[in-house]
Amino acid sequence: MSASLAARQRALVAALTQRDLEPEGLAALAGVSGVGGGVARGLLAYRLNAQAVSAKALAASFPRLREALGGDEFDAMAWVFWRAHPPLRGDLALWGEALSDFLAAQPGMDGALCDLARLEWAYLATERAADAVLDVASLDLLARTDPQHLGLRMRPGLQLLAQQGGPWLVWRQGWRAASRTLADGEAALLLALLQGRSLDSGLSEAVAADPAFDFSAWLQIALQEAWLQSAFVLDPEENR
Amino acid sequence: MEASQVAVGIGWRQPHYQALMERRPPLGFIEVHSENFFGDGGAALGVLMAGREHYEVSLHGVGLSLGSACGLDAWHLDRLAALVERVQPLRVSDHASFARVAGSGFGLHANDLLPIAFNEESLALMVVHVHQVQERLGRQILVENLSAYLAWDDDAMAEAEFFNELTRRSGCGLLLDVNNLVVNARNRGGDRAAAVAEACAWIDALRPSSVGEIHLAGHAELPGIVIDDHGSKVSDEVWRVYAHALRACGPAPSLIEWDTGVPDLQVLLDEAALAHALLRELPA
């Protein structure tokens, strides 16, 4: 397709995020005319819509951060963030991954707010993850498989976060995400398992991090809290 | 007259998820925004599938960006295809618009319905993209006319003619938004009566058989501009244009959309009843 059409479309999208509509914004918009109210008026209509969409979309993904910052400050931040890190997809629930880093780069930003942004982003991903249930039958493998050849698969959406106060776990309980801090041993085991390593390898990491780590107690919690999806025999080639 | 042609539905938005499932009013179909259900799982999809047990569902997209010169987003199309496979919707639709532009990496999505030019270059692009979507989904899609606040200087054909050619060349149908016709006519300077006349003339220029669905919504009259905000009842002018569309094109499934300041469900149901009454008035 013609480069000129692509260039003109890029120019229009760029004009919607430029700080000043006059005169530079309009000069770049060759070939565009207003419908009734002129180009500036038309651009303003689209820009105000984009501004409203940015605030609404980000608030849907980061409700607690909005509460912490206050509505006006959050909405203004959403528009700045939109222009600095515009959406890449047509699904706005996927826009916001860069928010915690964006906040961290702001002078004087409270680190706790960056952690909150990271946590809420993880919540969103977890709540959109595939639905899955525990494969009860697979648990038999725990009793009859050498831990060196055994893997544990976590439920979709379960993830570890490196927060200021230490490791956090985010997972899904029913439709809703839940989270809590992790002891060092738990974090080491989960990290190994999420990397696809063997239970044996994970337990070694866990005991190294916390000599008192108790796998039986951990397993009980993992089943109660719906962290675990299944046990499986590792491919020996992959486990070397 | 087939029952499916006089079906009236409502846009099913989050504030009405619970109310609709509790009341389960008789509706021809419900319509949701496809992109809100692109996740692999979770509550939103669960709610949609629960609704699907009681109602026919139409999937209406706002992000395919069929008019983008940089092409379709394969990821977006894959997600839509997966949703279509799961929901088995009555209809699938999106807009004659662009939002996606190429940039560093894999581009940027403005998440708006930006206008396309009504000319041969733009038409050829749209036809290719509609074909691509229809082949991927294995079904016809409907493409909606926009409300636009900017236009391209190289428009070379009337908008209705553009849609006649698009539907003829690609095999897609037209999702006729009568509110958008009135909004555009008002923004071109017409008073209310002139806007109705202009919108009716637009419809008269259509190939009647191309219309696969009609959208009805409210708009906001602001100083110097009319905005298609889907935030109020359908205006008298839009009802008049709707009645004209039914007479000119025949009965078509019709939808009440409300996206801003969503009121009680009953308000939408009352609007849907008005649309249904107009459909029923048509000669058999």
XYZ file of N, CA and C in Angstrom, chain B residues 7-233:
681
model
N -35.384 -8.914 14.959
C -34.764 -9.054 16.279
C -34.197 -7.710 16.728
N -34.450 -7.385 17.978
C -33.881 -6.174 18.563
C -33.052 -6.577 19.779
N -31.869 -5.995 19.867
C -30.974 -6.321 20.974
C -30.469 -5.082 21.672
N -29.678 -5.319 22.699
C -29.022 -4.204 23.402
C -27.534 -4.515 23.527
N -26.743 -3.453 23.590
C -25.327 -3.625 23.901
C -25.214 -4.014 25.366
N -24.575 -5.146 25.618
C -24.487 -5.655 27.002
C -23.166 -5.191 27.586
N -23.248 -4.226 28.519
C -22.045 -3.665 29.123
C -21.962 -4.066 30.598
N -20.783 -3.898 31.146
C -20.506 -4.371 32.511
C -21.566 -3.941 33.550
N -22.054 -2.689 33.546
C -23.053 -2.320 34.567
C -24.332 -3.158 34.507
N -24.571 -3.825 33.382
C -25.797 -4.627 33.246
C -25.549 -6.130 33.246
N -24.309 -6.551 33.528
C -24.033 -7.994 33.510
C -25.002 -8.722 34.451
N -25.063 -8.227 35.669
C -25.866 -8.924 36.682
C -27.362 -8.736 36.428
N -27.760 -7.503 36.156
C -29.189 -7.215 35.996
C -29.806 -8.035 34.862
N -29.078 -8.155 33.763
C -29.632 -8.906 32.625
C -29.792 -10.380 32.980
N -28.792 -10.920 33.676
C -28.862 -12.346 34.020
C -29.944 -12.617 35.067
N -30.191 -11.642 35.916
C -31.244 -11.826 36.922
C -32.628 -11.711 36.294
N -32.794 -10.739 35.410
C -34.137 -10.485 34.863
C -34.437 -11.304 33.611
N -33.420 -11.527 32.830
C -33.548 -12.252 31.555
C -34.743 -11.814 30.720
N -34.786 -10.523 30.382
C -35.888 -10.031 29.546
C -35.790 -10.636 28.138
N -36.912 -10.764 27.458
C -36.849 -11.286 26.092
C -36.139 -10.292 25.160
N -35.079 -10.728 24.507
C -34.336 -9.886 23.564
C -33.928 -10.748 22.381
N -33.900 -10.150 21.217
C -33.498 -10.900 20.036
C -32.041 -11.325 20.095
N -31.216 -10.493 20.717
C -29.785 -10.805 20.857
C -29.155 -9.781 21.789
N -27.956 -10.075 22.234
C -27.153 -9.090 22.957
C -25.853 -8.918 22.194
N -25.287 -7.724 22.301
C -24.046 -7.468 21.565
C -22.981 -6.995 22.546
N -21.781 -7.520 22.407
C -20.674 -7.119 23.287
C -19.498 -6.669 22.431
N -18.620 -5.904 23.056
C -17.391 -5.493 22.371
C -16.385 -6.636 22.436
N -15.993 -7.119 21.295
C -15.123 -8.303 21.218
C -13.884 -8.167 22.080
N -13.236 -6.988 22.030
C -11.933 -6.833 22.678
C -12.009 -6.998 24.191
N -13.194 -6.817 24.763
C -13.325 -6.982 26.222
C -13.246 -8.441 26.644
N -13.176 -9.345 25.669
C -13.191 -10.778 25.992
C -12.019 -11.497 25.331
N -10.916 -10.779 25.180
C -9.734 -11.353 24.522
C -8.840 -12.129 25.489
N -9.149 -12.142 26.763
C -8.334 -12.894 27.710
C -8.467 -14.390 27.463
N -7.523 -15.155 28.026
C -7.585 -16.619 27.872
C -8.687 -17.220 28.725
N -9.049 -16.547 29.793
C -10.085 -17.056 30.698
C -10.494 -15.936 31.643
N -11.085 -16.308 32.757
C -11.438 -15.306 33.756
C -12.912 -14.966 33.784
N -13.235 -14.005 34.654
C -14.621 -13.688 34.959
C -15.385 -13.147 33.750
N -14.744 -12.247 32.977
C -15.460 -11.628 31.860
C -15.934 -12.691 30.875
N -15.033 -13.592 30.531
C -15.413 -14.665 29.604
C -16.480 -15.566 30.220
N -16.338 -15.810 31.530
C -17.329 -16.635 32.220
C -18.711 -16.018 32.145
N -18.766 -14.698 32.344
C -20.049 -13.987 32.277
C -20.618 -14.059 30.861
N -19.756 -13.828 29.878
C -20.228 -13.859 28.489
C -20.801 -15.236 28.136
N -20.101 -16.279 28.557
C -20.588 -17.621 28.213
C -21.873 -17.944 28.962
N -22.023 -17.386 30.154
C -23.286 -17.562 30.883
C -24.412 -16.846 30.141
N -24.129 -15.644 29.649
C -25.121 -14.919 28.863
C -25.475 -15.647 27.588
N -24.467 -16.296 27.015
C -24.654 -17.027 25.754
C -25.639 -18.190 25.917
N -25.778 -18.681 27.152
C -26.719 -19.778 27.385
C -28.174 -19.313 27.260
N -28.385 -17.997 27.380
C -29.756 -17.485 27.359
C -30.063 -16.601 26.153
N -29.012 -16.056 25.529
C -29.235 -15.122 24.417
C -28.299 -15.437 23.256
N -28.755 -15.090 22.063
C -27.850 -15.049 20.930
C -26.907 -13.862 21.151
N -25.656 -14.014 20.739
C -24.652 -12.968 20.982
C -24.081 -12.494 19.642
N -23.949 -11.185 19.505
C -23.189 -10.626 18.387
C -21.888 -10.053 18.926
N -20.807 -10.228 18.195
C -19.501 -9.684 18.589
C -19.214 -8.444 17.742
N -19.087 -7.317 18.420
C -18.865 -6.055 17.727
C -17.492 -5.525 18.124
N -16.593 -5.433 17.165
C -15.232 -5.009 17.475
C -15.030 -3.521 17.293
N -14.048 -3.009 18.012
C -13.675 -1.598 17.857
C -12.181 -1.461 17.546
N -11.490 -2.596 17.350
C -10.041 -2.481 17.240
C -9.378 -3.202 16.079
N -10.156 -3.739 15.148
C -9.510 -4.453 14.036
C -8.716 -3.502 13.138
N -9.178 -2.271 13.088
C -8.475 -1.249 12.307
C -8.372 -1.664 10.835
N -9.547 -1.909 10.265
C -9.618 -2.450 8.899
C -9.044 -1.509 7.842
N -8.967 -0.215 8.170
C -8.482 0.745 7.174
C -7.043 1.152 7.356
N -6.292 0.459 8.203
C -4.899 0.852 8.452
C -3.989 0.456 7.299
N -3.193 1.412 6.850
C -2.270 1.149 5.742
C -1.179 0.167 6.145
N -0.921 0.041 7.455
C 0.158 -0.868 7.896
C -0.332 -2.305 8.022
N -1.592 -2.549 7.720
C -2.099 -3.928 7.743
C -2.760 -4.286 9.056
N -3.335 -5.479 9.069
C -4.024 -5.959 10.273
C -3.012 -6.503 11.269
N -3.386 -6.471 12.525
C -2.568 -7.053 13.590
C -2.935 -8.540 13.687
N -1.977 -9.399 13.348
C -2.255 -10.848 13.346
C -2.679 -11.331 14.728
N -2.102 -10.739 15.758
C -2.472 -11.116 17.131
C -3.955 -10.829 17.366
N -4.391 -9.648 16.938
C -5.784 -9.247 17.142
C -6.727 -10.220 16.421
N -6.355 -10.539 15.201
C -7.199 -11.432 14.413
C -7.237 -12.831 15.033
N -6.116 -13.279 15.555
C -6.087 -14.592 16.227
C -7.001 -14.605 17.446
N -6.943 -13.533 18.225
C -7.792 -13.472 19.431
C -9.271 -13.446 19.043
N -9.571 -12.678 18.007
C -10.960 -12.609 17.549
C -11.429 -13.978 17.059
N -10.573 -14.644 16.312
C -10.941 -15.966 15.781
C -11.211 -16.942 16.930
N -10.385 -16.878 17.967
C -10.577 -17.776 19.116
C -11.905 -17.468 19.816
N -12.222 -16.186 19.920
C -13.475 -15.790 20.574
C -14.684 -16.225 19.744
N -14.577 -16.044 18.445
C -15.667 -16.453 17.555
C -15.890 -17.960 17.671
N -14.805 -18.697 17.711
C -14.887 -20.152 17.833
C -15.593 -20.533 19.147
N -15.283 -19.805 20.189
C -15.844 -20.130 21.502
C -17.307 -19.711 21.618
N -17.629 -18.530 21.118
C -18.965 -17.956 21.335
C -19.973 -18.387 20.259
N -19.473 -18.676 19.057
C -20.365 -18.973 17.929
C -21.431 -17.871 17.797
N -20.962 -16.654 17.534
C -21.891 -15.517 17.550
C -22.830 -15.490 16.344
N -23.889 -14.720 16.547
C -24.862 -14.505 15.478
C -24.224 -13.701 14.343
N -23.549 -12.622 14.722
C -22.878 -11.765 13.752
C -21.540 -11.291 14.325
N -20.629 -10.939 13.422
C -19.333 -10.361 13.807
C -19.175 -9.062 13.030
N -18.791 -8.014 13.717
C -18.689 -6.722 13.018
C -17.530 -5.891 13.549
N -17.159 -4.885 12.758
C -16.189 -3.870 13.175
C -16.455 -2.632 12.320
N -15.512 -1.723 12.296
C -15.767 -0.402 11.690
C -14.898 -0.127 10.457
N -15.372 0.774 9.623
C -14.582 1.280 8.498
C -13.727 2.419 9.034
N -12.635 2.063 9.666
C -11.821 3.061 10.369
C -10.376 2.580 10.424
N -9.501 3.459 10.889
C -8.139 3.007 11.181
C -7.747 3.486 12.563
N -6.787 2.807 13.172
C -6.256 3.204 14.484
C -4.806 2.786 14.611
N -4.428 1.790 13.843
C -3.114 1.197 14.004
C -2.167 1.798 12.986
N -1.009 2.233 13.451
C 0.012 2.745 12.537
C 1.332 2.053 12.853
N 2.177 1.949 11.838
C 3.475 1.297 12.038
C 4.405 2.256 12.764
N 5.273 1.688 13.543
C 6.270 2.502 14.234
C 7.417 1.607 14.588
N 8.158 1.998 15.586
C 9.234 1.119 16.034
C 8.588 -0.128 16.623
N 9.228 -1.266 16.474
C 8.634 -2.510 16.955
C 7.438 -2.870 16.110
N 6.296 -3.160 16.754
C 5.153 -3.554 15.937
C 4.049 -2.508 15.940
N 4.391 -1.261 16.166
C 3.452 -0.182 15.924
C 2.706 0.309 17.131
N 1.687 1.081 16.856
C 0.949 1.787 17.895
C -0.529 1.701 17.544
N -1.372 1.551 18.536
C -2.806 1.456 18.297
C -3.486 2.611 19.028
N -4.095 3.509 18.275
C -4.689 4.708 18.880
C -5.968 4.403 19.648
N -6.504 3.206 19.492
C -7.732 2.825 20.187
C -8.842 3.851 20.004
N -9.000 4.286 18.778
C -10.107 5.181 18.419
C -10.589 4.747 17.028
N -11.690 5.311 16.603
C -12.240 4.989 15.279
C -11.932 6.178 14.372
N -10.736 6.186 13.813
C -10.290 7.325 13.007
C -10.745 7.147 11.560
N -11.058 8.265 10.907
C -11.692 8.166 9.579
C -10.741 7.692 8.489
N -11.308 7.030 7.517
C -10.555 6.652 6.318
C -11.038 7.525 5.164
N -10.218 7.592 4.135
C -10.630 8.360 2.948
C -11.603 7.521 2.128
N -12.542 8.172 1.504
C -13.470 7.475 0.621
C -12.972 7.618 -0.815
N -12.002 6.784 -1.139
C -11.446 6.780 -2.488
C -11.005 5.366 -2.855
N -10.534 5.218 -4.050
C -10.217 3.870 -4.576
C -9.090 3.206 -3.790
N -8.078 3.977 -3.396
C -6.942 3.404 -2.660
C -7.409 2.822 -1.326
N -8.196 3.612 -0.649
C -8.705 3.197 0.658
C -9.663 2.015 0.522
N -10.470 2.060 -0.519
C -11.430 0.971 -0.764
C -10.696 -0.349 -1.029
N -9.662 -0.277 -1.860
C -8.902 -1.493 -2.183
C -8.273 -2.079 -0.916
N -7.767 -1.216 -0.066
C -7.160 -1.651 1.202
C -8.200 -2.319 2.093
N -9.344 -1.686 2.200
C -10.420 -2.245 3.038
C -10.868 -3.610 2.509
N -10.979 -3.714 1.199
C -11.435 -4.988 0.602
C -10.449 -6.105 0.949
N -9.158 -5.813 0.810
C -8.133 -6.825 1.146
C -8.269 -7.245 2.613
N -8.414 -6.274 3.490
C -8.464 -6.584 4.922
C -9.751 -7.311 5.308
N -10.863 -6.906 4.707
C -12.126 -7.601 5.001
C -12.040 -9.047 4.520
N -11.461 -9.245 3.331
C -11.256 -10.613 2.834
C -10.427 -11.419 3.827
N -9.355 -10.795 4.294
C -8.443 -11.477 5.224
C -9.188 -11.912 6.488
N -10.016 -11.026 7.010
C -10.766 -11.346 8.233
C -11.800 -12.430 7.958
N -12.513 -12.283 6.859
C -13.571 -13.256 6.559
C -12.992 -14.644 6.306
N -11.838 -14.683 5.654
C -11.201 -15.988 5.414
C -10.753 -16.611 6.726
N -10.203 -15.792 7.606
C -9.716 -16.312 8.902
C -10.868 -16.804 9.763
N -11.973 -16.052 9.744
C -13.113 -16.419 10.594
C -14.026 -17.437 9.919
N -13.899 -17.564 8.623
C -14.751 -18.486 7.883
C -16.202 -18.045 7.854
N -16.398 -16.732 7.841
C -17.770 -16.217 7.826
C -17.774 -14.767 7.367
N -18.951 -14.294 7.028
C -19.104 -12.893 6.629
C -18.998 -11.990 7.862
N -18.448 -10.808 7.680
C -18.512 -9.814 8.751
C -19.344 -8.616 8.259
N -19.746 -7.792 9.208
C -20.404 -6.526 8.886
C -19.432 -5.393 9.201
N -19.483 -4.349 8.398
C -18.604 -3.192 8.605
C -19.467 -1.956 8.811
N -19.169 -1.225 9.877
C -20.016 -0.089 10.283
C -19.488 1.242 9.763
N -20.405 2.110 9.365
C -20.080 3.491 9.002
C -19.826 4.307 10.271
N -18.913 5.271 10.161
C -18.447 6.014 11.344
C -19.171 7.342 11.554
N -19.050 7.857 12.759
C -19.189 9.300 12.950
C -17.768 9.837 12.912
N -17.547 10.896 12.135
C -16.175 11.395 11.949
C -16.135 12.899 12.171
N -15.043 13.351 12.787
C -14.889 14.780 13.083
C -13.800 15.402 12.217
N -13.182 14.567 11.395
C -12.212 15.018 10.398
C -12.495 14.252 9.110
N -12.049 14.795 8.001
C -12.203 14.093 6.718
C -10.908 14.237 5.939
N -10.730 13.389 4.948
C -9.540 13.454 4.113
C -9.871 14.254 2.853
N -8.926 15.093 2.457
C -9.167 15.963 1.293
C -9.318 15.175 0.003
N -8.750 13.955 -0.034
C -8.814 13.215 -1.300
C -9.993 12.241 -1.349
N -11.024 12.512 -0.572
C -12.268 11.758 -0.751
C -12.710 11.922 -2.211
N -13.025 10.799 -2.830
C -13.368 10.875 -4.250
C -14.718 10.245 -4.557
N -15.345 9.687 -3.551
C -16.673 9.113 -3.790
C -17.539 9.376 -2.562
N -18.830 9.318 -2.775
C -19.746 9.498 -1.646
C -19.600 8.296 -0.710
N -19.857 8.542 0.572
C -19.657 7.480 1.564
C -20.551 6.272 1.271
N -21.804 6.529 0.890
C -22.717 5.416 0.605
C -22.207 4.597 -0.586
N -21.670 5.290 -1.578
C -21.120 4.592 -2.739
C -19.919 3.738 -2.326
N -19.110 4.289 -1.426
C -17.954 3.545 -0.902
C -18.424 2.229 -0.275
N -19.459 2.298 0.547
C -19.949 1.084 1.209
C -20.606 0.128 0.204
N -21.272 0.678 -0.792
C -21.837 -0.201 -1.832
C -20.731 -1.014 -2.507
N -19.625 -0.333 -2.798
C -18.505 -1.024 -3.461
C -17.812 -1.992 -2.495
N -17.660 -1.567 -1.260
C -16.993 -2.429 -0.265
C -17.778 -3.724 -0.077
N -19.079 -3.613 0.080
C -19.892 -4.814 0.312
C -19.943 -5.677 -0.949
N -19.969 -5.030 -2.101
C -20.036 -5.793 -3.351
C -18.725 -6.545 -3.612
N -17.590 -5.849 -3.422
C -16.301 -6.457 -3.762
C -15.832 -7.467 -2.704
N -16.164 -7.221 -1.452
C -15.626 -8.093 -0.386
C -16.626 -9.135 0.092
N -17.904 -8.896 -0.192
C -18.924 -9.825 0.307
C -19.315 -9.581 1.752
N -18.789 -8.513 2.347
C -19.209 -8.199 3.719
C -20.573 -7.522 3.677
N -21.182 -7.357 4.850
C -22.423 -6.614 4.942
C -22.162 -5.253 5.569
N -23.173 -4.405 5.544
C -23.065 -3.084 6.169
C -23.759 -3.108 7.518
N -23.060 -2.652 8.540
C -23.711 -2.377 9.811
C -24.043 -0.884 9.763
N -25.292 -0.597 9.547
C -25.722 0.783 9.324
C -25.994 1.462 10.657
N -25.156 2.449 11.006
C -25.374 3.201 12.240
C -26.090 4.494 11.873
N -27.373 4.541 12.176
C -28.158 5.713 11.755
C -27.851 6.933 12.620
N -27.432 6.705 13.864
C -27.036 7.830 14.708
C -25.799 8.510 14.108
N -24.858 7.710 13.618
C -23.655 8.302 13.022
C -23.999 9.156 11.806
N -24.988 8.735 11.047
C -25.391 9.545 9.876
C -25.893 10.917 10.325
N -26.691 10.919 11.380
C -27.249 12.194 11.867
C -26.140 13.059 12.473
N -25.254 12.442 13.241
C -24.143 13.197 13.849
C -23.297 13.845 12.747
N -22.957 13.086 11.729
C -22.127 13.636 10.642
C -22.842 14.783 9.928
N -24.135 14.590 9.682
C -24.883 15.635 8.975
C -24.970 16.906 9.827
N -25.173 16.728 11.127
C -25.222 17.909 12.009
C -23.874 18.623 12.017
N -22.792 17.848 12.056
C -21.466 18.467 12.104
C -21.077 19.117 10.783
N -21.746 18.711 9.727
C -21.496 19.399 8.444
C -22.302 20.691 8.348
N -23.047 20.986 9.388
C -23.714 22.287 9.440
C -25.217 22.246 9.300
N -25.774 21.062 9.080
C -27.215 20.991 8.890
C -27.979 21.162 10.204
N -29.140 21.797 10.112
C -29.984 21.823 11.315
C -30.642 20.448 11.435
N -31.510 20.282 12.430
C -32.042 18.935 12.676
C -32.828 18.387 11.484
N -33.640 19.229 10.900
C -34.455 18.759 9.766
C -33.558 18.426 8.575
N -32.576 19.297 8.334
C -31.669 19.061 7.203
C -30.847 17.794 7.434
N -30.496 17.554 8.703
C -29.703 16.347 9.017
C -30.507 15.085 8.733
N -31.779 15.122 9.066
C -32.635 13.965 8.787
C -32.711 13.743 7.274
N -32.901 14.814 6.536
C -33.003 14.696 5.072
C -31.707 14.152 4.485
N -30.572 14.665 4.993
C -29.269 14.230 4.467
C -29.033 12.749 4.780
N -29.383 12.355 5.997
C -29.185 10.950 6.403
C -30.079 10.021 5.585
N -31.307 10.477 5.341
C -32.222 9.637 4.541
C -31.723 9.509 3.100
N -31.173 10.586 2.571
C -30.630 10.533 1.206
C -29.441 9.575 1.159
N -28.630 9.584 2.209
C -27.475 8.663 2.310
C -27.986 7.220 2.210
N -29.051 6.951 2.947
C -29.613 5.589 2.955
C -30.202 5.231 1.594
N -30.836 6.213 0.965
C -31.448 5.942 -0.348
C -30.403 5.580 -1.398
N -29.162 6.013 -1.171
C -28.094 5.715 -2.132
C -27.478 4.327 -1.912
N -27.916 3.639 -0.859
C -27.350 2.324 -0.531
C -27.950 1.209 -1.368
N -27.171 0.139 -1.492
C -27.752 -1.110 -1.990
C -28.507 -1.712 -0.807
N -29.855 -1.759 -0.857
C -30.633 -2.122 0.342
C -30.260 -3.482 0.922
N -29.935 -4.425 0.047
C -29.677 -5.783 0.545
C -28.373 -5.881 1.319
N -27.556 -4.830 1.288
C -26.258 -4.909 1.974
C -26.378 -4.729 3.484
N -27.506 -4.194 3.950
C -27.624 -3.864 5.383
C -27.883 -5.129 6.196
N -26.939 -5.448 7.102
C -27.055 -6.657 7.912
C -27.498 -6.391 9.330
N -27.386 -5.159 9.777
C -27.779 -4.795 11.140
C -27.835 -3.271 11.196
N -28.655 -2.764 12.130
C -28.741 -1.308 12.318
C -28.424 -0.982 13.769
N -27.601 0.041 13.966
C -27.295 0.524 15.319
C -28.021 1.836 15.590
N -28.527 1.925 16.822
C -29.197 3.145 17.294
C -28.544 3.565 18.607
N -28.304 4.864 18.759
C -27.691 5.357 20.002
C -27.992 6.834 20.153
N -27.609 7.376 21.294
C -27.782 8.802 21.524
C -26.496 9.560 21.218
N -26.629 10.872 21.077
C -25.444 11.710 20.868
C -25.545 12.954 21.734
N -24.427 13.654 21.884
C -24.390 14.853 22.730
C -24.208 16.086 21.858
N -25.034 17.085 22.101
C -24.917 18.340 21.354
C -24.109 19.314 22.183
N -22.868 19.547 21.806
C -21.986 20.464 22.516
C -21.863 21.741 21.694
N -21.354 22.818 22.311
C -21.201 24.056 21.534
C -20.316 23.835 20.310
N -20.896 23.997 19.147
C -20.122 23.913 17.907
C -19.849 22.518 17.385
N -20.259 21.485 18.106
C -19.971 20.123 17.631
C -20.969 19.132 18.249
N -21.287 18.117 17.484
C -22.150 17.041 17.987
C -21.273 15.790 18.124
N -21.307 15.179 19.286
C -20.425 14.037 19.577
C -21.256 12.767 19.723
N -20.780 11.737 19.086
C -21.420 10.415 19.135
C -20.957 9.726 20.417
N -21.612 10.048 21.530
C -21.099 9.556 22.816
C -21.872 8.353 23.362
N -22.932 7.957 22.695
C -23.735 6.810 23.189
C -24.100 7.016 24.651
N -24.521 8.233 24.989
C -24.744 8.539 26.392
C -26.130 9.069 26.694
N -27.087 8.855 25.801
C -28.444 9.361 26.044
C -29.424 8.544 25.204
N -30.697 8.883 25.356
C -31.705 8.179 24.556
C -31.546 8.531 23.071
